[in-house]
Coordinates of C-alpha atoms and ligand atoms in Angstrom, one line a residue:
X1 CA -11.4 26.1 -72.6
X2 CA -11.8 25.6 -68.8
X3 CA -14.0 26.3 -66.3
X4 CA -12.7 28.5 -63.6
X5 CA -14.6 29.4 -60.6
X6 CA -12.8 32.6 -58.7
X7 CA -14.2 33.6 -55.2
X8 CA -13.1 37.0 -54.1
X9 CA -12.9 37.4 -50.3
X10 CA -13.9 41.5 -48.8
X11 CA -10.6 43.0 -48.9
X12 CA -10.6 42.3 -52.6
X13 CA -14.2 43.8 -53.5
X14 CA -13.6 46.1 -50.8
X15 CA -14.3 49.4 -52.6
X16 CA -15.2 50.1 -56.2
X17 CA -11.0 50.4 -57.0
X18 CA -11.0 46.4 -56.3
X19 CA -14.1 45.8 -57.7
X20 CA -12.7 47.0 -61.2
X21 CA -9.5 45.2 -60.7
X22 CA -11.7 41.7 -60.0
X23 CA -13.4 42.4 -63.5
X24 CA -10.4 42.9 -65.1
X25 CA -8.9 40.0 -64.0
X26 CA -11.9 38.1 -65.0
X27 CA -11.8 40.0 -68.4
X28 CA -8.2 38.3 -68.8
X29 CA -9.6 34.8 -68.4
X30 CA -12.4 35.4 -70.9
X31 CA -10.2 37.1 -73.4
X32 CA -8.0 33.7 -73.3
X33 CA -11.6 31.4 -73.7
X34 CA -12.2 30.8 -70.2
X35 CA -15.9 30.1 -68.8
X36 CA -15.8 32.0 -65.6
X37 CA -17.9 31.8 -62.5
X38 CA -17.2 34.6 -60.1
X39 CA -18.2 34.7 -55.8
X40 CA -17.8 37.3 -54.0
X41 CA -18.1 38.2 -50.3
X42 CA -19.6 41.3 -48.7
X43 CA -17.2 44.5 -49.3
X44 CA -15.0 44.1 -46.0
X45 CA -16.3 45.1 -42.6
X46 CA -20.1 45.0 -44.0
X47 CA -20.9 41.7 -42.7
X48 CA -19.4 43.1 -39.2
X49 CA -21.4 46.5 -39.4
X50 CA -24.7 44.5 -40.3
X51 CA -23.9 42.5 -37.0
X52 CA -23.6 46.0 -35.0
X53 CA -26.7 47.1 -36.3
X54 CA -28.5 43.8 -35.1
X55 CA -27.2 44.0 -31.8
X56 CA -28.1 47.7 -31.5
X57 CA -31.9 46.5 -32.6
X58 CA -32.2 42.9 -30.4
X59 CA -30.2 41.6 -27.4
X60 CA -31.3 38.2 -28.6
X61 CA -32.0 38.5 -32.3
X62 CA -34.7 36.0 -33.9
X63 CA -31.8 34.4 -36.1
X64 CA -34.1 34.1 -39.2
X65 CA -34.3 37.7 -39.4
X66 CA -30.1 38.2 -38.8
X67 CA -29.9 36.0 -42.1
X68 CA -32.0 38.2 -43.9
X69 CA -29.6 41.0 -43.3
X70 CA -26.3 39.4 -42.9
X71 CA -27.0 38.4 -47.0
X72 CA -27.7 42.0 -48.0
X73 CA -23.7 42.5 -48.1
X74 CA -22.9 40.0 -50.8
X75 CA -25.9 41.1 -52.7
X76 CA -24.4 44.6 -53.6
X77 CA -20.7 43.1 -54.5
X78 CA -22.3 40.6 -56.8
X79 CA -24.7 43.6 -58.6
X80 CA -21.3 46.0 -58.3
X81 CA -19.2 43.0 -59.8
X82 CA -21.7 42.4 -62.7
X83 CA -21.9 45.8 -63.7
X84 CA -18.0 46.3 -63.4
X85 CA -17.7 42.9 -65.9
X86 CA -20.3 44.1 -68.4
X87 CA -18.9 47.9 -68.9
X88 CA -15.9 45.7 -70.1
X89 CA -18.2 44.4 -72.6
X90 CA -18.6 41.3 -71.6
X91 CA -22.0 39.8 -70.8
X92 CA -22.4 38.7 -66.9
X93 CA -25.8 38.3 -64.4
X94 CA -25.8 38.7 -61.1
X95 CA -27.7 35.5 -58.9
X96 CA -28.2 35.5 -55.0
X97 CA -27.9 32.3 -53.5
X98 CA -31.7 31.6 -53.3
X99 CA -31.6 32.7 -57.1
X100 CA -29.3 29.8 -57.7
X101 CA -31.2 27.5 -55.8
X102 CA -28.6 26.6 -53.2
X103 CA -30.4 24.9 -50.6
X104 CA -29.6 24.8 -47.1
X105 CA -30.7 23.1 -44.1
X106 CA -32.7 25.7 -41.5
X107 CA -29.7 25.9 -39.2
X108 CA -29.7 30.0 -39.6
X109 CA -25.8 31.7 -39.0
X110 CA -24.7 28.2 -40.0
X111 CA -27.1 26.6 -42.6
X112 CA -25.2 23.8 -44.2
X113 CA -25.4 23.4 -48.3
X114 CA -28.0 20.2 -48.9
X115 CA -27.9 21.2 -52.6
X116 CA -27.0 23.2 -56.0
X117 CA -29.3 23.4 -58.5
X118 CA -27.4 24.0 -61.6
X119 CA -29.7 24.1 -64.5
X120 CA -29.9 28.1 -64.4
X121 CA -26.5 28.8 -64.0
X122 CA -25.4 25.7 -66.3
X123 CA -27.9 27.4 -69.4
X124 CA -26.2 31.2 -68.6
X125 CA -22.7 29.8 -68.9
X126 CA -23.5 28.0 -72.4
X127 CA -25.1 31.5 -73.4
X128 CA -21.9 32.8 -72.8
X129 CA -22.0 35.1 -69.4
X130 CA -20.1 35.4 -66.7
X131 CA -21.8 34.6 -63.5
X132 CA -21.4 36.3 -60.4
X133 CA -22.9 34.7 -57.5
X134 CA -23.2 35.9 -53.9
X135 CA -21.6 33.4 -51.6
X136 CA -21.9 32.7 -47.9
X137 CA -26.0 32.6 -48.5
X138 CA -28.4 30.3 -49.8
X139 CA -32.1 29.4 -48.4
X140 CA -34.0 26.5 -47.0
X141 CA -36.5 24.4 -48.0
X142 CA -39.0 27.0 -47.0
X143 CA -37.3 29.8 -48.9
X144 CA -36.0 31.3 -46.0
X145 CA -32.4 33.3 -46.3
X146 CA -29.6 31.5 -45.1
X147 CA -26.2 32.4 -44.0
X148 CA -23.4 29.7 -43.6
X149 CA -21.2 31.0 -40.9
X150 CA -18.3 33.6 -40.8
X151 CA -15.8 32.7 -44.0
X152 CA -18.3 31.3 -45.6
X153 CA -18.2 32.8 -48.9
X154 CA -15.4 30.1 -49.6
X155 CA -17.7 27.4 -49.4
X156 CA -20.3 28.5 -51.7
X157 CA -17.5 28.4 -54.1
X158 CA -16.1 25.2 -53.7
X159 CA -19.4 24.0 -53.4
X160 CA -20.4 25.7 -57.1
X161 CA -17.0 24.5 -58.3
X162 CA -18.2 20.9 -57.1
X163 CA -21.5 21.2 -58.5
X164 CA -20.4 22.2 -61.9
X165 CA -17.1 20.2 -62.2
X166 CA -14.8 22.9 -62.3
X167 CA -11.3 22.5 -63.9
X168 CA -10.4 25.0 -60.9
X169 CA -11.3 26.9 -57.9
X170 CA -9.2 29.9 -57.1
X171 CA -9.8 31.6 -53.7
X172 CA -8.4 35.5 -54.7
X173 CA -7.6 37.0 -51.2
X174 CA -4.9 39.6 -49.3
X175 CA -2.1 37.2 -49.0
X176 CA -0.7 35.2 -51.7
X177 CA -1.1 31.6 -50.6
X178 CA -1.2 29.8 -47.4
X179 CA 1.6 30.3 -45.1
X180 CA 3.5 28.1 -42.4
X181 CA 1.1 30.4 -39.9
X182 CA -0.4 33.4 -40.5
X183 CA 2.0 36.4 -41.7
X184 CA 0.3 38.9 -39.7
X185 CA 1.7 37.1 -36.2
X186 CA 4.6 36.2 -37.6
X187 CA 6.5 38.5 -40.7
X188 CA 8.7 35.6 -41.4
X189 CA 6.0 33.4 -42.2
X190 CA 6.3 31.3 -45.3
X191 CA 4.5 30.5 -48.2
X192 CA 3.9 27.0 -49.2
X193 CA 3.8 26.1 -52.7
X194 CA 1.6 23.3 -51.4
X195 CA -0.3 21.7 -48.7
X196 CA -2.1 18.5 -48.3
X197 CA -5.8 18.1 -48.3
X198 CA -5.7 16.7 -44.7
X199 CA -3.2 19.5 -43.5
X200 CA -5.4 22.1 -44.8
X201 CA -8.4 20.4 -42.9
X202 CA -6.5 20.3 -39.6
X203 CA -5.1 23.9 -40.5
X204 CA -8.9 25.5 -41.2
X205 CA -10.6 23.4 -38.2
X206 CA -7.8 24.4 -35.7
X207 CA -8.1 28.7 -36.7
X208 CA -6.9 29.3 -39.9
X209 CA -9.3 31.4 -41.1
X210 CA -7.5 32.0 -44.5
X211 CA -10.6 29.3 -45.8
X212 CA -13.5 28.0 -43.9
X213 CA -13.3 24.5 -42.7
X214 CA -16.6 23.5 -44.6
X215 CA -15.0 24.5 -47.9
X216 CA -12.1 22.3 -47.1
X217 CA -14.2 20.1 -47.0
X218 CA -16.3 20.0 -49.7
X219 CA -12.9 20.3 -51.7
X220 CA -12.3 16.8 -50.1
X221 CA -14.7 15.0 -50.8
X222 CA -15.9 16.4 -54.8
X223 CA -11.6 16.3 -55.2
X224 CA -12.0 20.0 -55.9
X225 CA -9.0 21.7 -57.6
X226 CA -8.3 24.4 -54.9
X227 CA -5.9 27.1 -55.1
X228 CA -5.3 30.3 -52.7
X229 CA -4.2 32.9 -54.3
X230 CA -3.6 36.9 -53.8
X231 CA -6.0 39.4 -55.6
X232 CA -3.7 42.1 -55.4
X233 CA -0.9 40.6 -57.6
X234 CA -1.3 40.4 -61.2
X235 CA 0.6 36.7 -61.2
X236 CA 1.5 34.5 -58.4
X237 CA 0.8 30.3 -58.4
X238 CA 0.0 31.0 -55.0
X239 CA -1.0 27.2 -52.8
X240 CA -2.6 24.1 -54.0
X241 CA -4.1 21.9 -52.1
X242 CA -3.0 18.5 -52.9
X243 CA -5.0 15.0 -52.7
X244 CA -2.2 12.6 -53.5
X245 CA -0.7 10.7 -49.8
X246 CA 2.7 10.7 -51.9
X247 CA 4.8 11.5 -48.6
X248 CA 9.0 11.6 -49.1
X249 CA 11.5 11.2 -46.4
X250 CA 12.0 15.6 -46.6
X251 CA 8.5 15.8 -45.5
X252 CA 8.8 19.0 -43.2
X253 CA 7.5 17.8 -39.8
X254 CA 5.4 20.6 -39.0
X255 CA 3.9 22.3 -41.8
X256 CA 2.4 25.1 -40.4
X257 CA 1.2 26.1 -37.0
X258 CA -2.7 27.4 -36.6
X259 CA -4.4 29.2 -33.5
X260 CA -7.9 30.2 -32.2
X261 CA -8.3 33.1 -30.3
X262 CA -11.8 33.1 -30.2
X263 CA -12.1 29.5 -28.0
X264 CA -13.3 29.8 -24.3
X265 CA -12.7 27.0 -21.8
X266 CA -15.8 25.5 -19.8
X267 CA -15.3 23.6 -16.4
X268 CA -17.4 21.5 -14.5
X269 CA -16.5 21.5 -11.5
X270 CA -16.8 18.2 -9.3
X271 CA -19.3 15.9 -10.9
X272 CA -19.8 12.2 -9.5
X273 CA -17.9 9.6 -11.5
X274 CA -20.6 7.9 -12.9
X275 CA -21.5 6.4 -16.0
X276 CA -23.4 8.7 -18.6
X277 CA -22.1 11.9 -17.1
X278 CA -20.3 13.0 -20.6
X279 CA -23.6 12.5 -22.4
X280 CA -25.5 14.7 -20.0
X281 CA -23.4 17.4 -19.7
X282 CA -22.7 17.8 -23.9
X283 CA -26.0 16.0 -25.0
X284 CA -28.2 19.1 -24.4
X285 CA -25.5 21.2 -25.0
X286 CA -25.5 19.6 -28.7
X287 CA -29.2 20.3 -29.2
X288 CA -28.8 23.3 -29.2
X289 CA -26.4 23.2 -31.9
X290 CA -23.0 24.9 -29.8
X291 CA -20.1 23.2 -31.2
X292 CA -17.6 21.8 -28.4
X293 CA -14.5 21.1 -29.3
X294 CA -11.3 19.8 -26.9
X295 CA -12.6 17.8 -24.3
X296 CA -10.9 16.3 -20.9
X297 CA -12.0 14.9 -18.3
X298 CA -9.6 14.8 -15.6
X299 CA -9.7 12.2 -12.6
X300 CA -10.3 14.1 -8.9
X301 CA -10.3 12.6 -5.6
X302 CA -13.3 11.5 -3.6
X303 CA -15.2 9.9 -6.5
X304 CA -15.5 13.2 -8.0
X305 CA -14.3 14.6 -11.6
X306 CA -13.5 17.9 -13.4
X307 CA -15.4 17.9 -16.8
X308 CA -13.4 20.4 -19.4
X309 CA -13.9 21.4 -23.1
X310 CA -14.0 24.7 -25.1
X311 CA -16.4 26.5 -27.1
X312 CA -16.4 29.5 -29.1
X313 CA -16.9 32.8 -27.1
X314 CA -20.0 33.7 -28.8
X315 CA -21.4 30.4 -27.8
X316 CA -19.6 31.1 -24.0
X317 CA -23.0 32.6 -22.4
X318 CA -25.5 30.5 -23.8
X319 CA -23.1 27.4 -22.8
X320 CA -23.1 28.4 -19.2
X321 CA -27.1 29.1 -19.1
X322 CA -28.0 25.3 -19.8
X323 CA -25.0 23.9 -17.7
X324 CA -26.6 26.2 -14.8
X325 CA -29.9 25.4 -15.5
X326 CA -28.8 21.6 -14.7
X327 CA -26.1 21.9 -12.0
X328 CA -28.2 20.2 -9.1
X329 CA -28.9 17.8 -12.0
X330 CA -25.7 17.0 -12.3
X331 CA -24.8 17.2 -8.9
X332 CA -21.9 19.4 -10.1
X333 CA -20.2 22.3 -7.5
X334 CA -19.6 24.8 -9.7
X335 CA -19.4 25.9 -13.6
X336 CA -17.0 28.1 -14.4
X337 CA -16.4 29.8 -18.2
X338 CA -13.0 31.3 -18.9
X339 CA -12.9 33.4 -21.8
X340 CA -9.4 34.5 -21.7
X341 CA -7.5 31.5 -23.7
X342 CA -6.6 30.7 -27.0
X343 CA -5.7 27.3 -29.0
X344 CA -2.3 27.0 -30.3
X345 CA -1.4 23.8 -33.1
X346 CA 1.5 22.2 -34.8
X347 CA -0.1 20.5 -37.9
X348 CA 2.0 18.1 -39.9
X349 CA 1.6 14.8 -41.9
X350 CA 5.3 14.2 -40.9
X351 CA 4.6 14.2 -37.7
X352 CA 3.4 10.4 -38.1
X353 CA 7.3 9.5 -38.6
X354 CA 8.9 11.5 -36.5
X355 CA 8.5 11.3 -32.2
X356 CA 9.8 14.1 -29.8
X357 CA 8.0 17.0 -31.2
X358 CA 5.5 17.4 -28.4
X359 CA 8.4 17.6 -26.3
X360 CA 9.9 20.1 -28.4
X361 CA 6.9 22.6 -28.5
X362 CA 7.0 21.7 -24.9
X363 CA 10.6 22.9 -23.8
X364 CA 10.2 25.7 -26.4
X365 CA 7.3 26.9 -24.4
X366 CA 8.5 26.3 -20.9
X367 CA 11.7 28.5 -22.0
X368 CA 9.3 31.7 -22.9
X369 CA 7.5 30.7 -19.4
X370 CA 4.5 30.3 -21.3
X371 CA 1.7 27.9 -19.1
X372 CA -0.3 24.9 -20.8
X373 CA -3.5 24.7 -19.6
X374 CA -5.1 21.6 -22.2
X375 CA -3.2 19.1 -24.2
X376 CA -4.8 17.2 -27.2
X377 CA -3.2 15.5 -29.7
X378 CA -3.8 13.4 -32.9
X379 CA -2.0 12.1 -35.6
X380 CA -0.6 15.0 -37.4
X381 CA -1.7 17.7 -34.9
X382 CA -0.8 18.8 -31.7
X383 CA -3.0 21.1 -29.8
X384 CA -2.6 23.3 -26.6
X385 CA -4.4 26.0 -24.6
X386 CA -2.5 28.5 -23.6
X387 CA -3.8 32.0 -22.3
X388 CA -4.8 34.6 -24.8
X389 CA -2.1 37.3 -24.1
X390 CA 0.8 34.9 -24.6
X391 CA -0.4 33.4 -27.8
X392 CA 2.0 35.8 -30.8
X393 CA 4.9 34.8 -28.6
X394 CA 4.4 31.1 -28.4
X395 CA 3.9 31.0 -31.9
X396 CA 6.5 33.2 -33.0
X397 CA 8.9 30.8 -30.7
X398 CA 7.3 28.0 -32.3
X399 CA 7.7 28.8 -35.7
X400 CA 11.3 29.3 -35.1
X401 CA 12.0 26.7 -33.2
X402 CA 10.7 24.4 -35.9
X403 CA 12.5 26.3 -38.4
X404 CA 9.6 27.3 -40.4
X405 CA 11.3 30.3 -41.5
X406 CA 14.2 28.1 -43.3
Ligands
ADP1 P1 -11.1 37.0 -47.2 O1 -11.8 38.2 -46.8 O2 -10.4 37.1 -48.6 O3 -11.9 35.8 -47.2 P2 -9.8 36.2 -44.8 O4 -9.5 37.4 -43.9 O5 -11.0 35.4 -44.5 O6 -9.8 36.8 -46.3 O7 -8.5 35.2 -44.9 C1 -7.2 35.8 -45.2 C2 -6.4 36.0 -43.9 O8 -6.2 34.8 -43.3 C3 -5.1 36.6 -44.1 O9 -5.1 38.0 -44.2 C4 -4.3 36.1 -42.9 O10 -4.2 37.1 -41.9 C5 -5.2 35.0 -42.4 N1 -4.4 33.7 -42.2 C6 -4.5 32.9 -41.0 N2 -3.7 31.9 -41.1 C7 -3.1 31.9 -42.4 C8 -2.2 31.1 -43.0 N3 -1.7 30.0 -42.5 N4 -1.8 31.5 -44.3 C9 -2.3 32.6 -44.9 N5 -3.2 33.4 -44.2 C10 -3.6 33.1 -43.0
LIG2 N1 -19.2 38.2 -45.6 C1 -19.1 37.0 -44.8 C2 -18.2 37.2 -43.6 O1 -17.7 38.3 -43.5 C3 -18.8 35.8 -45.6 C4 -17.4 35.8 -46.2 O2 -16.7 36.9 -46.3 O3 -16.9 34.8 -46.6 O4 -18.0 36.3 -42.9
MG3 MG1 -12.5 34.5 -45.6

């Protein structure tokens, strides 16, 4: 007998039709002695029709109160997904996050999980039910709802797999693994049979939204049997995520190639060249809990320097407001926020061994005329800004240029 957790993403509990086909999947694993634990997301396009309805509401919603009704979506699916599993006559309970005592930081929109208390779930599964528990939510110390980000049904899984030692955590979504980019840019796409936990970390942090970063991580660092999987296939081994560094000459250079549409680049224009000046322009932005992500800072003339990094676009507005509010501060010229760009990656652990693929990815690009705004790179990832409406072509030239199709 193992335990199985199985997260099903909104595509796959998108209408009562999937919702029967999740329990019946779940009713296979029982009927061959399997404990399971089932998450579930919100059916699909709920979480983004909650947002709508907020923003019809509140131009600047109190964020405490967007929590309490970003977790209403999940909290259907998981009373749906009970009562689909029990007409099968088998005995499951629904729990919402708060219900399973995952506790959160306050950090509303993003809480991150502090902790899972597992003695009510741990006494229902040695009763014998299947549990269904709402992901992407939880609540702090306070008892107030929390949501933890866009995606972030995955990590409540992993995390619950972590917390209760699972033998595996299968992420059920609408493809069947993950691919050398995603198949909806480019049809040739591949499927790996597996990727390495430090690939799949650079993958999810650069854009791949196939699992959220967090879970990735969590996976990491409980070692976290983690499979993708499709929930529209009745077999399929779909992708593993390997933990082993057991790298052979064949290694593929590039394993896959990940982008970001939703990254916005933010310029300071002109500041002095002075000691400090990094840590007062991102310090406050920091407080205020906006993730920044590439940063350059590129040497002017005169003394003076051009400060760059991105952000995502819903943080673009509220990023410009604090750098305005300090300008004179700074003793910057001008701010300037450009929405229109996207973040392109080569990932790869063979990259390590292998020199001459930036200048590949570089020629490849210059031959579609495609501009490169930013450059960053690191040991198995190579990351560029390019502008939004050229991004499917670079990566389709990329991805055969690299042979990823082979
Ligand atoms: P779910 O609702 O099940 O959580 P998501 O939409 O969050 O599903 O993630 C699955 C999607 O991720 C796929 O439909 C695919 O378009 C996208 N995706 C992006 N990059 C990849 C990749 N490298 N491999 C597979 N899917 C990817
Ligand atoms: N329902 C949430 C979202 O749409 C969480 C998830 O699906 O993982 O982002
Ligand atoms: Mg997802």
């Amino acid at each position: 007998m193992s335990l199985i957790v199985q997260k099903f993403g909104g595509t796959s509990v998108a209408n009562s039709e999937r919702i029967n086909a999740v329990a019946d999947r779940v009713k296979k694993y029982v009927d061959n002695g399997h404990q399971v634990v089932v998450v579930v997301s919100a059916m699909s396009g709920e979480t983004n029709k909650l947002l709508k309805l907020i923003s019809e509401v509140n131009s600047k919603p109190d964020p405490r109160e967007s929590d309490v009704i970003l977790s209403t979506g999940e909290q259907v699916t998981i009373g749906l997904t009970a009562l689909a599993i029990q007409e099968r006559g088998i005995k499951a309970k629904s729990y919402t996050g708060s219900q399973v005592k995952i506790l959160t930081d306050n950090a509303h929109s993003k809480a991150r999980i502090i902790n899972i208390g597992t003695e009510n779930i741990q006494k229902d599964l040695n009763n014998g039910f299947v549990l269904v528990i709402a992901g992407f939510q939880g609540a702090d110390e306070q008892g107030n709802i929390t949501t933890l980000g866009r995606g972030g049904s995955d990590t409540t899984a992993v995390a619950i797999a972590a917390a209760l030692n699972a033998d595996e955590c299968q992420i059920y979504t609408d493809v069947d693994g993950i691919y050398t980019t995603d198949p909806r840019v480019v049809k040739n796409a591949k499927r790996l049979k597996s990727i390495t936990f430090e690939e799949m970390l650079e993958m999810a942090s650069l854009g791949s939204k196939v699992l959220q970063l967090r879970s990735v991580e969590f996976a990491g660092k409980y070692k976290v049997n983690l499979r993708v999987l499709s929930s529209f296939e009745e077999e399929g081994e779909g992708t593993i995520i390997t933990y082993e560094e057991d790298h052979k000459m064949e290694d593929p250079i590039i394993s896959g190639i990940a982008f970001n549409r939703d990254e916005a680049k933010v310029t300071v224009e002109s500041i002095p060249d002075t000691p400090g000046i990094a840590y007062q322009i991102l310090g406050p932005i920091a407080d205020q809990n906006i993730d920044v992500d590439m940063i350059i800072q590129n040497i002017g003339h005169d003394g003076l320097n051009d400060f760059t990094f991105t952000v995502n676009t819903t943080e673009l507005n509220k990023t410009l407001d604090i750098l305005e509010a300090m300008k004179e501060k700074l003793g910057a010229k001008k701010i300037i926020g450009d929405p229109k760009v996207a973040k392109l990656s080569l990932v790869g652990v063979g990259m390590r061994s292998h020199v001459g693929v930036a200048s590949k990815m570089f020629r490849t690009l210059s031959e579609e005329g495609i501009n490169i705004s930013t450059i960053s790179t690191s040991e198995i990832k190579i990351s560029i800004l390019i502008e939004k409406e050229s991004l499917d072509s670079a990566v389709q030239a990329l991805h055969k240029a690299f042979n990823l199709d082979q």
